[in-house]
Coordinates of C-alpha atoms in Angstrom, one line a residue:
X1 CA -181.7 11.2 -19.8
X2 CA -180.4 11.5 -15.7
X3 CA -176.9 11.2 -13.9
X4 CA -178.4 7.9 -12.0
X5 CA -179.3 6.3 -15.2
X6 CA -176.3 7.4 -17.3
X7 CA -174.3 6.3 -14.4
X8 CA -176.4 2.4 -14.1
X9 CA -175.3 2.7 -17.9
X10 CA -171.7 2.8 -17.2
X11 CA -171.3 0.3 -14.4
X12 CA -173.0 -2.4 -16.8
X13 CA -170.3 -1.9 -19.4
X14 CA -168.1 -2.7 -16.7
X15 CA -169.9 -5.6 -15.6
X16 CA -170.0 -6.9 -19.5
X17 CA -166.0 -6.5 -18.8
X18 CA -165.8 -8.2 -15.8
X19 CA -168.1 -11.1 -17.4
X20 CA -166.4 -11.4 -20.6
X21 CA -162.9 -12.0 -17.9
X22 CA -164.6 -14.6 -16.4
X23 CA -166.1 -16.4 -19.6
X24 CA -162.6 -16.6 -21.5
X25 CA -161.1 -17.7 -18.4
X26 CA -163.6 -19.9 -16.8
X27 CA -161.7 -23.3 -18.0
X28 CA -158.0 -21.9 -17.9
X29 CA -156.2 -24.1 -15.3
X30 CA -153.3 -21.2 -15.3
X31 CA -155.6 -18.8 -14.0
X32 CA -156.4 -18.9 -10.0
X33 CA -159.5 -18.9 -8.3
X34 CA -158.8 -15.6 -6.3
X35 CA -158.5 -13.6 -9.8
X36 CA -161.5 -15.2 -11.6
X37 CA -163.4 -15.0 -8.4
X38 CA -162.6 -11.3 -8.3
X39 CA -163.8 -10.7 -11.7
X40 CA -167.0 -12.6 -10.9
X41 CA -167.6 -10.7 -8.1
X42 CA -167.2 -7.2 -9.6
X43 CA -169.1 -8.3 -12.7
X44 CA -172.4 -9.0 -10.2
X45 CA -171.5 -6.0 -7.9
X46 CA -171.1 -3.7 -10.6
X47 CA -174.9 -5.1 -12.2
X48 CA -176.3 -4.9 -9.0
X49 CA -175.2 -1.3 -8.6
X50 CA -176.5 -0.5 -12.1
X51 CA -179.8 -1.5 -11.5
X52 CA -179.6 1.0 -8.0
X53 CA -178.9 3.6 -10.1
X54 CA -181.3 2.9 -13.0
X55 CA -183.8 3.2 -9.9
X56 CA -182.3 6.2 -8.3
X57 CA -181.3 4.2 -5.3
X58 CA -178.9 5.5 -2.9
X59 CA -176.5 2.7 -1.4
X60 CA -173.2 2.8 0.4
X61 CA -170.1 2.4 -0.6
X62 CA -169.9 -1.7 -0.1
X63 CA -168.5 -4.9 -1.9
X64 CA -171.0 -6.8 0.3
X65 CA -173.4 -8.5 -2.1
X66 CA -175.8 -9.5 0.2
X67 CA -176.3 -6.4 1.9
X68 CA -176.3 -4.5 -1.9
X69 CA -179.3 -7.3 -2.8
X70 CA -180.8 -6.6 0.5
X71 CA -181.3 -2.7 -0.8
X72 CA -182.8 -4.1 -4.2
X73 CA -184.8 -6.3 -2.3
X74 CA -186.1 -3.3 0.2
X75 CA -187.0 -1.2 -2.5
X76 CA -189.2 -4.1 -4.2
X77 CA -186.8 -4.9 -7.0
X78 CA -186.9 -8.7 -7.6
X79 CA -183.3 -10.7 -7.8
X80 CA -182.2 -13.4 -9.7
X81 CA -183.0 -16.5 -8.2
X82 CA -179.6 -17.5 -7.3
X83 CA -179.1 -14.2 -5.5
X84 CA -178.6 -15.5 -2.0
X85 CA -175.8 -17.9 -3.1
X86 CA -173.8 -15.3 -4.6
X87 CA -172.4 -13.6 -1.3
X88 CA -169.8 -16.3 -0.9
X89 CA -168.1 -14.1 -3.8
X90 CA -168.1 -10.8 -1.8
X91 CA -164.9 -12.0 -0.3
X92 CA -162.9 -12.0 -3.6
X93 CA -164.1 -8.5 -3.9
X94 CA -163.3 -7.1 -0.7
X95 CA -160.3 -9.3 0.7
X96 CA -158.6 -8.8 -2.0
X97 CA -157.8 -5.0 -1.5
X98 CA -156.1 -6.3 1.3
X99 CA -154.7 -9.3 1.2
X100 CA -152.7 -11.4 -1.2
X101 CA -155.4 -14.0 -1.5
X102 CA -158.6 -13.8 0.0
X103 CA -159.7 -16.7 2.5
X104 CA -162.7 -17.7 0.6
X105 CA -163.5 -21.4 0.0
X106 CA -162.6 -23.0 -3.2
X107 CA -164.4 -21.5 -6.5
X108 CA -166.9 -23.5 -8.2
X109 CA -165.7 -21.9 -11.6
X110 CA -169.1 -23.1 -13.7
X111 CA -171.4 -22.2 -10.8
X112 CA -169.6 -18.6 -10.7
X113 CA -169.7 -18.2 -14.1
X114 CA -173.6 -19.2 -14.1
X115 CA -174.6 -16.6 -11.3
X116 CA -172.4 -13.8 -13.6
X117 CA -174.3 -14.6 -16.8
X118 CA -177.7 -14.2 -14.6
X119 CA -177.0 -10.9 -12.9
X120 CA -175.7 -9.9 -16.6
X121 CA -179.3 -11.0 -18.2
X122 CA -181.1 -9.7 -15.1
X123 CA -179.6 -6.1 -15.2
X124 CA -179.4 -5.8 -19.0
X125 CA -183.0 -6.7 -18.8
X126 CA -184.0 -3.9 -16.3
X127 CA -182.2 -1.2 -17.9
X128 CA -183.0 -2.1 -21.5
X129 CA -179.8 -2.8 -23.0
X130 CA -178.4 -6.0 -24.4

């Protein structure tokens, strides 16, 4: 197995960890939105990067989900139907690194959870993992 595919599998494992954090805390009223949003963004980002690595596609260091999805599409990779919507989560991944709380709209937790599952299923299907 080449190094890109192996790294893609590692990213998928990490995406599963972030997805687990989302699903386990989806209904936790004590967990603030920005933390759940961060893990949702990370799960989707790592899922996309896993797929890009699997296809040996180079991408820049970015947390911007729209940019990563654009790269996937430009290489003929179909994306989940909710692909365009998830870009709103980018603020949770980028701004969290520099600000205490990202300036994002309130998080629709159920929707974010479904997006995470869609992207995880998508990546697992492409990588042949479950």
